[in-house]
């Protein structure tokens, strides 16, 4: 069974440029998460989707970050414009359901460097 | 909200040594607790979990016991191998969110 797929694995951009990350969750997983992991820290939730609906986006910096999950499968996270402080690893995870905890399966992440 | 605190700093030890990584949690109520592991170049993987007080999670020789009285969930392994070198994260689940600790890098030397 394929795991969570993310692309690109690495991205280097200059500040003020836009960037987008893509995630393909495990087939059949209706819950999808985006996390940000700063260097030397644990992951922090940015947004959680239940199917197409963003049910928890309270920690998403909405002035520059946006996300979508069309058709309740793949998801894209976008930053526009990027700032130096956005340098981090962006992780995508998926699970069967979030009503009661089900194991979250993580992708390998996208390492973003903003120069 | 819920949060976890892991001991500071990387852990370096020799093969077959005993490993302990400390984790304490703060939460309203009794959250489910987890240890995740991140091997080099790979995504986070669930290592073990415990959902209520006194539960012991175990996997791959690792163990952790949910201690309500000390609000702790320390990870232990009796005899580590070089292949256990990774970053280990403690996490708690509450209010539909996983809260992670900062992680501890473990380096096992042959």
PDB file of C-alpha atoms in Angstrom:
ATOM      1  CA  UNK A   1       0.000   0.000   0.000  1.00  0.00           C
ATOM      2  CA  UNK A   2       1.389   3.378  -0.981  1.00  0.00           C
ATOM      3  CA  UNK A   3       2.004   5.823   1.811  1.00  0.00           C
ATOM      4  CA  UNK A   4       1.369   9.544   1.930  1.00  0.00           C
ATOM      5  CA  UNK A   5       3.068  11.176  -1.028  1.00  0.00           C
ATOM      6  CA  UNK A   6       4.380  14.710  -0.945  1.00  0.00           C
ATOM      7  CA  UNK A   7       6.100  16.845  -3.528  1.00  0.00           C
ATOM      8  CA  UNK A   8       8.442  18.457  -3.945  1.00  0.00           C
ATOM      9  CA  UNK A   9      10.786  17.042  -1.319  1.00  0.00           C
ATOM     10  CA  UNK A  10      12.892  20.187  -1.298  1.00  0.00           C
ATOM     11  CA  UNK A  11      12.235  23.758  -2.351  1.00  0.00           C
ATOM     12  CA  UNK A  12      14.426  26.836  -2.229  1.00  0.00           C
ATOM     13  CA  UNK A  13      12.865  30.191  -3.005  1.00  0.00           C
ATOM     14  CA  UNK A  14      13.576  33.848  -2.429  1.00  0.00           C
ATOM     15  CA  UNK A  15      11.458  35.780   0.020  1.00  0.00           C
ATOM     16  CA  UNK A  16       8.287  37.324  -1.346  1.00  0.00           C
ATOM     17  CA  UNK A  17       7.957  34.528  -3.895  1.00  0.00           C
ATOM     18  CA  UNK A  18       4.988  32.141  -3.878  1.00  0.00           C
ATOM     19  CA  UNK A  19       5.354  28.420  -3.228  1.00  0.00           C
ATOM     20  CA  UNK A  20       3.013  25.460  -3.238  1.00  0.00           C
ATOM     21  CA  UNK A  21       3.205  21.991  -1.747  1.00  0.00           C
ATOM     22  CA  UNK A  22       1.202  18.993  -2.846  1.00  0.00           C
ATOM     23  CA  UNK A  23       0.000  15.996  -0.877  1.00  0.00           C
ATOM     24  CA  UNK A  24      -1.651  12.757  -1.908  1.00  0.00           C
ATOM     25  CA  UNK A  25      -3.010  10.899   1.139  1.00  0.00           C
ATOM     26  CA  UNK A  26      -3.405   7.186   1.584  1.00  0.00           C
ATOM     27  CA  UNK A  27      -6.321   5.892  -0.453  1.00  0.00           C
ATOM     28  CA  UNK A  28      -9.535   5.906   1.563  1.00  0.00           C
ATOM     29  CA  UNK A  29      -8.292   8.257   4.270  1.00  0.00           C
ATOM     30  CA  UNK A  30     -10.861  10.990   4.689  1.00  0.00           C
ATOM     31  CA  UNK A  31      -8.899  13.108   7.157  1.00  0.00           C
ATOM     32  CA  UNK A  32      -5.893  15.096   5.985  1.00  0.00           C
ATOM     33  CA  UNK A  33      -3.541  17.267   8.012  1.00  0.00           C
ATOM     34  CA  UNK A  34      -0.875  19.811   7.217  1.00  0.00           C
ATOM     35  CA  UNK A  35       1.816  20.391   9.831  1.00  0.00           C
ATOM     36  CA  UNK A  36       4.799  22.703   9.985  1.00  0.00           C
ATOM     37  CA  UNK A  37       7.963  21.515  11.676  1.00  0.00           C
ATOM     38  CA  UNK A  38      10.565  24.131  12.542  1.00  0.00           C
ATOM     39  CA  UNK A  39      14.149  23.072  13.069  1.00  0.00           C
ATOM     40  CA  UNK A  40      14.585  21.339  16.401  1.00  0.00           C
ATOM     41  CA  UNK A  41      10.871  21.351  17.130  1.00  0.00           C
ATOM     42  CA  UNK A  42       7.977  18.959  16.867  1.00  0.00           C
ATOM     43  CA  UNK A  43       5.324  19.305  14.181  1.00  0.00           C
ATOM     44  CA  UNK A  44       2.564  21.868  14.713  1.00  0.00           C
ATOM     45  CA  UNK A  45      -0.833  21.552  13.093  1.00  0.00           C
ATOM     46  CA  UNK A  46      -1.686  24.131  10.447  1.00  0.00           C
ATOM     47  CA  UNK A  47      -4.963  22.768   9.122  1.00  0.00           C
ATOM     48  CA  UNK A  48      -7.133  19.651   9.268  1.00  0.00           C
ATOM     49  CA  UNK A  49      -9.576  18.512   6.613  1.00  0.00           C
ATOM     50  CA  UNK A  50     -12.472  16.125   6.927  1.00  0.00           C
ATOM     51  CA  UNK A  51     -13.103  15.218   3.301  1.00  0.00           C
ATOM     52  CA  UNK A  52     -13.316  18.570   1.499  1.00  0.00           C
ATOM     53  CA  UNK A  53     -14.071  20.637   4.593  1.00  0.00           C
ATOM     54  CA  UNK A  54     -11.408  22.472   6.575  1.00  0.00           C
ATOM     55  CA  UNK A  55     -12.617  21.735  10.118  1.00  0.00           C
ATOM     56  CA  UNK A  56      -9.652  23.190  12.008  1.00  0.00           C
ATOM     57  CA  UNK A  57      -7.669  26.011  10.433  1.00  0.00           C
ATOM     58  CA  UNK A  58      -7.271  28.133  13.544  1.00  0.00           C
ATOM     59  CA  UNK A  59      -3.464  27.893  13.401  1.00  0.00           C
ATOM     60  CA  UNK A  60      -3.131  28.663   9.715  1.00  0.00           C
ATOM     61  CA  UNK A  61      -1.709  32.169   9.101  1.00  0.00           C
ATOM     62  CA  UNK A  62      -4.428  33.172   6.719  1.00  0.00           C
ATOM     63  CA  UNK A  63      -2.811  36.376   5.559  1.00  0.00           C
ATOM     64  CA  UNK A  64      -0.278  34.429   3.515  1.00  0.00           C
ATOM     65  CA  UNK A  65      -1.178  30.751   3.756  1.00  0.00           C
ATOM     66  CA  UNK A  66      -3.981  29.002   1.956  1.00  0.00           C
ATOM     67  CA  UNK A  67      -4.943  25.402   1.430  1.00  0.00           C
ATOM     68  CA  UNK A  68      -7.428  23.424  -0.550  1.00  0.00           C
ATOM     69  CA  UNK A  69      -8.566  19.861  -0.840  1.00  0.00           C
ATOM     70  CA  UNK A  70     -10.624  19.553  -3.950  1.00  0.00           C
ATOM     71  CA  UNK A  71     -12.716  16.384  -4.251  1.00  0.00           C
ATOM     72  CA  UNK A  72     -11.609  15.339  -0.796  1.00  0.00           C
ATOM     73  CA  UNK A  73      -8.431  13.601  -1.955  1.00  0.00           C
ATOM     74  CA  UNK A  74      -5.278  15.520  -2.877  1.00  0.00           C
ATOM     75  CA  UNK A  75      -4.422  18.742  -1.122  1.00  0.00           C
ATOM     76  CA  UNK A  76      -2.309  21.783  -1.852  1.00  0.00           C
ATOM     77  CA  UNK A  77      -0.808  24.176   0.659  1.00  0.00           C
ATOM     78  CA  UNK A  78       0.292  27.552  -0.636  1.00  0.00           C
ATOM     79  CA  UNK A  79       2.324  30.404   0.782  1.00  0.00           C
ATOM     80  CA  UNK A  80       2.211  33.791  -0.882  1.00  0.00           C
ATOM     81  CA  UNK A  81       4.379  35.704  -0.325  1.00  0.00           C
ATOM     82  CA  UNK A  82       6.943  33.618   1.514  1.00  0.00           C
ATOM     83  CA  UNK A  83       8.936  35.109   4.380  1.00  0.00           C
ATOM     84  CA  UNK A  84      12.279  34.065   5.844  1.00  0.00           C
ATOM     85  CA  UNK A  85      10.495  32.674   8.897  1.00  0.00           C
ATOM     86  CA  UNK A  86       8.570  30.231   6.740  1.00  0.00           C
ATOM     87  CA  UNK A  87      11.656  28.073   6.312  1.00  0.00           C
ATOM     88  CA  UNK A  88      10.625  24.724   7.792  1.00  0.00           C
ATOM     89  CA  UNK A  89       9.552  21.216   6.877  1.00  0.00           C
ATOM     90  CA  UNK A  90       5.913  20.987   5.834  1.00  0.00           C
ATOM     91  CA  UNK A  91       4.374  17.630   6.646  1.00  0.00           C
ATOM     92  CA  UNK A  92       1.205  16.104   5.350  1.00  0.00           C
ATOM     93  CA  UNK A  93      -0.572  13.303   7.199  1.00  0.00           C
ATOM     94  CA  UNK A  94      -3.771  11.356   6.717  1.00  0.00           C
ATOM     95  CA  UNK A  95      -5.990   9.105   8.776  1.00  0.00           C
ATOM     96  CA  UNK A  96      -9.205   7.141   8.407  1.00  0.00           C
ATOM     97  CA  UNK A  97     -11.215   9.384  10.710  1.00  0.00           C
ATOM     98  CA  UNK A  98     -10.652  12.010  13.320  1.00  0.00           C
ATOM     99  CA  UNK A  99     -13.810  11.658  15.406  1.00  0.00           C
ATOM    100  CA  UNK A 100     -11.944   9.280  17.645  1.00  0.00           C
ATOM    101  CA  UNK A 101      -8.213   9.051  17.227  1.00  0.00           C
ATOM    102  CA  UNK A 102      -7.028   6.921  14.364  1.00  0.00           C
ATOM    103  CA  UNK A 103      -3.364   6.589  13.545  1.00  0.00           C
ATOM    104  CA  UNK A 104      -2.023   9.442  11.483  1.00  0.00           C
ATOM    105  CA  UNK A 105       0.289   8.405   8.674  1.00  0.00           C
ATOM    106  CA  UNK A 106       2.873  10.998   7.736  1.00  0.00           C
ATOM    107  CA  UNK A 107       4.520  11.775   4.443  1.00  0.00           C
ATOM    108  CA  UNK A 108       8.260  12.472   4.173  1.00  0.00           C
ATOM    109  CA  UNK A 109       7.683  16.228   4.118  1.00  0.00           C
ATOM    110  CA  UNK A 110       8.761  19.150   1.977  1.00  0.00           C
ATOM    111  CA  UNK A 111      11.785  21.050   3.241  1.00  0.00           C
ATOM    112  CA  UNK A 112      11.342  24.740   2.379  1.00  0.00           C
ATOM    113  CA  UNK A 113      14.227  27.174   2.482  1.00  0.00           C
ATOM    114  CA  UNK A 114      13.429  30.847   2.020  1.00  0.00           C
ATOM    115  CA  UNK A 115      16.447  33.031   1.227  1.00  0.00           C
TER     116      UNK A 115
ATOM    117  CA  UNK B   1      -4.830  22.842  25.735  1.00  0.00           C
ATOM    118  CA  UNK B   2      -2.655  19.770  25.851  1.00  0.00           C
ATOM    119  CA  UNK B   3       1.114  19.838  25.553  1.00  0.00           C
ATOM    120  CA  UNK B   4       4.105  17.597  26.126  1.00  0.00           C
ATOM    121  CA  UNK B   5       7.636  18.271  27.335  1.00  0.00           C
ATOM    122  CA  UNK B   6      10.593  16.092  26.418  1.00  0.00           C
ATOM    123  CA  UNK B   7      13.964  16.024  28.066  1.00  0.00           C
ATOM    124  CA  UNK B   8      16.496  18.357  26.518  1.00  0.00           C
ATOM    125  CA  UNK B   9      19.260  17.415  24.150  1.00  0.00           C
ATOM    126  CA  UNK B  10      20.355  14.520  21.960  1.00  0.00           C
ATOM    127  CA  UNK B  11      21.069  11.104  23.407  1.00  0.00           C
ATOM    128  CA  UNK B  12      24.215   9.245  22.408  1.00  0.00           C
ATOM    129  CA  UNK B  13      24.783   5.733  23.658  1.00  0.00           C
ATOM    130  CA  UNK B  14      26.521   2.499  22.786  1.00  0.00           C
ATOM    131  CA  UNK B  15      24.889  -0.499  21.194  1.00  0.00           C
ATOM    132  CA  UNK B  16      23.121  -2.748  23.731  1.00  0.00           C
ATOM    133  CA  UNK B  17      22.840   0.087  26.258  1.00  0.00           C
ATOM    134  CA  UNK B  18      19.589   0.951  28.046  1.00  0.00           C
ATOM    135  CA  UNK B  19      17.644   3.870  26.611  1.00  0.00           C
ATOM    136  CA  UNK B  20      15.284   6.192  28.463  1.00  0.00           C
ATOM    137  CA  UNK B  21      13.684   9.307  27.019  1.00  0.00           C
ATOM    138  CA  UNK B  22      11.556  11.322  29.406  1.00  0.00           C
ATOM    139  CA  UNK B  23       8.199  12.807  28.481  1.00  0.00           C
ATOM    140  CA  UNK B  24       5.671  14.615  30.643  1.00  0.00           C
ATOM    141  CA  UNK B  25       2.287  15.901  29.558  1.00  0.00           C
ATOM    142  CA  UNK B  26      -0.091  18.677  30.498  1.00  0.00           C
ATOM    143  CA  UNK B  27      -3.720  18.264  29.601  1.00  0.00           C
ATOM    144  CA  UNK B  28      -7.297  18.732  30.617  1.00  0.00           C
ATOM    145  CA  UNK B  29      -8.556  15.261  31.294  1.00  0.00           C
ATOM    146  CA  UNK B  30      -6.750  12.144  30.185  1.00  0.00           C
ATOM    147  CA  UNK B  31      -5.358  12.356  26.678  1.00  0.00           C
ATOM    148  CA  UNK B  32      -4.129   9.468  24.593  1.00  0.00           C
ATOM    149  CA  UNK B  33      -0.330   9.408  24.489  1.00  0.00           C
ATOM    150  CA  UNK B  34       2.039   8.399  21.726  1.00  0.00           C
ATOM    151  CA  UNK B  35       5.636   7.996  20.751  1.00  0.00           C
ATOM    152  CA  UNK B  36       6.540   8.669  17.139  1.00  0.00           C
ATOM    153  CA  UNK B  37       9.869   7.906  15.502  1.00  0.00           C
ATOM    154  CA  UNK B  38      11.483   9.593  12.516  1.00  0.00           C
ATOM    155  CA  UNK B  39      14.259   7.675  10.819  1.00  0.00           C
ATOM    156  CA  UNK B  40      16.670   9.628   8.599  1.00  0.00           C
ATOM    157  CA  UNK B  41      15.020  10.651   5.347  1.00  0.00           C
ATOM    158  CA  UNK B  42      11.657   9.169   6.295  1.00  0.00           C
ATOM    159  CA  UNK B  43       8.326  10.409   7.601  1.00  0.00           C
ATOM    160  CA  UNK B  44       7.116  10.180  11.177  1.00  0.00           C
ATOM    161  CA  UNK B  45       5.918   6.721  12.170  1.00  0.00           C
ATOM    162  CA  UNK B  46       3.825   5.731  15.130  1.00  0.00           C
ATOM    163  CA  UNK B  47       6.002   3.661  17.465  1.00  0.00           C
ATOM    164  CA  UNK B  48       3.568   2.956  20.295  1.00  0.00           C
ATOM    165  CA  UNK B  49       0.580   4.380  22.104  1.00  0.00           C
ATOM    166  CA  UNK B  50      -1.444   4.214  25.328  1.00  0.00           C
ATOM    167  CA  UNK B  51      -4.987   5.451  25.708  1.00  0.00           C
ATOM    168  CA  UNK B  52      -5.601   5.365  29.459  1.00  0.00           C
ATOM    169  CA  UNK B  53      -3.798   5.449  32.773  1.00  0.00           C
ATOM    170  CA  UNK B  54      -1.555   2.457  33.550  1.00  0.00           C
ATOM    171  CA  UNK B  55      -1.677   1.261  29.949  1.00  0.00           C
ATOM    172  CA  UNK B  56       1.669   0.114  28.591  1.00  0.00           C
ATOM    173  CA  UNK B  57       2.405   0.593  24.924  1.00  0.00           C
ATOM    174  CA  UNK B  58       5.084  -1.560  23.349  1.00  0.00           C
ATOM    175  CA  UNK B  59       6.617  -2.154  19.936  1.00  0.00           C
ATOM    176  CA  UNK B  60      10.009  -3.221  18.550  1.00  0.00           C
ATOM    177  CA  UNK B  61      11.377  -3.675  22.071  1.00  0.00           C
ATOM    178  CA  UNK B  62      10.337  -0.173  23.143  1.00  0.00           C
ATOM    179  CA  UNK B  63       7.925   0.372  26.022  1.00  0.00           C
ATOM    180  CA  UNK B  64       6.179   3.314  27.666  1.00  0.00           C
ATOM    181  CA  UNK B  65       3.686   3.342  30.536  1.00  0.00           C
ATOM    182  CA  UNK B  66       0.962   5.967  30.961  1.00  0.00           C
ATOM    183  CA  UNK B  67       1.508   7.306  34.489  1.00  0.00           C
ATOM    184  CA  UNK B  68      -1.327   9.537  35.629  1.00  0.00           C
ATOM    185  CA  UNK B  69       0.200  10.277  39.043  1.00  0.00           C
ATOM    186  CA  UNK B  70       3.366  11.713  37.500  1.00  0.00           C
ATOM    187  CA  UNK B  71       1.778  12.803  34.181  1.00  0.00           C
ATOM    188  CA  UNK B  72       4.541  10.959  32.369  1.00  0.00           C
ATOM    189  CA  UNK B  73       5.014   8.627  29.440  1.00  0.00           C
ATOM    190  CA  UNK B  74       8.731   7.808  29.402  1.00  0.00           C
ATOM    191  CA  UNK B  75      10.108   5.722  26.541  1.00  0.00           C
ATOM    192  CA  UNK B  76      12.445   2.831  27.358  1.00  0.00           C
ATOM    193  CA  UNK B  77      14.342   0.130  25.543  1.00  0.00           C
ATOM    194  CA  UNK B  78      16.518  -2.403  27.268  1.00  0.00           C
ATOM    195  CA  UNK B  79      19.132  -2.954  24.559  1.00  0.00           C
ATOM    196  CA  UNK B  80      19.404  -0.512  21.686  1.00  0.00           C
ATOM    197  CA  UNK B  81      20.759  -1.267  18.237  1.00  0.00           C
ATOM    198  CA  UNK B  82      22.427   0.978  15.690  1.00  0.00           C
ATOM    199  CA  UNK B  83      19.207   0.784  13.675  1.00  0.00           C
ATOM    200  CA  UNK B  84      17.367   2.571  16.511  1.00  0.00           C
ATOM    201  CA  UNK B  85      19.201   5.791  15.656  1.00  0.00           C
ATOM    202  CA  UNK B  86      16.427   8.263  14.895  1.00  0.00           C
ATOM    203  CA  UNK B  87      14.507  11.206  16.322  1.00  0.00           C
ATOM    204  CA  UNK B  88      11.808  10.293  18.844  1.00  0.00           C
ATOM    205  CA  UNK B  89       8.768  12.461  19.499  1.00  0.00           C
ATOM    206  CA  UNK B  90       6.318  12.227  22.359  1.00  0.00           C
ATOM    207  CA  UNK B  91       2.774  13.380  21.579  1.00  0.00           C
ATOM    208  CA  UNK B  92      -0.589  13.724  23.250  1.00  0.00           C
ATOM    209  CA  UNK B  93      -4.006  13.736  21.594  1.00  0.00           C
ATOM    210  CA  UNK B  94      -6.777  15.970  22.798  1.00  0.00           C
ATOM    211  CA  UNK B  95      -9.388  18.297  21.290  1.00  0.00           C
ATOM    212  CA  UNK B  96      -8.862  16.594  17.929  1.00  0.00           C
ATOM    213  CA  UNK B  97      -5.203  17.628  17.870  1.00  0.00           C
ATOM    214  CA  UNK B  98      -1.865  15.919  18.268  1.00  0.00           C
ATOM    215  CA  UNK B  99       0.542  18.015  20.334  1.00  0.00           C
ATOM    216  CA  UNK B 100       4.190  17.004  19.832  1.00  0.00           C
ATOM    217  CA  UNK B 101       7.224  17.507  21.989  1.00  0.00           C
ATOM    218  CA  UNK B 102      10.447  18.898  20.530  1.00  0.00           C
ATOM    219  CA  UNK B 103      11.896  15.479  19.880  1.00  0.00           C
ATOM    220  CA  UNK B 104      15.103  13.797  20.968  1.00  0.00           C
ATOM    221  CA  UNK B 105      17.748  12.640  18.543  1.00  0.00           C
ATOM    222  CA  UNK B 106      19.116   9.257  19.528  1.00  0.00           C
ATOM    223  CA  UNK B 107      22.485   8.168  18.151  1.00  0.00           C
ATOM    224  CA  UNK B 108      23.558   4.593  18.815  1.00  0.00           C
ATOM    225  CA  UNK B 109      27.260   3.916  18.364  1.00  0.00           C
ATOM    226  CA  UNK B 110      28.451   0.415  17.401  1.00  0.00           C
TER     227      UNK B 110
END
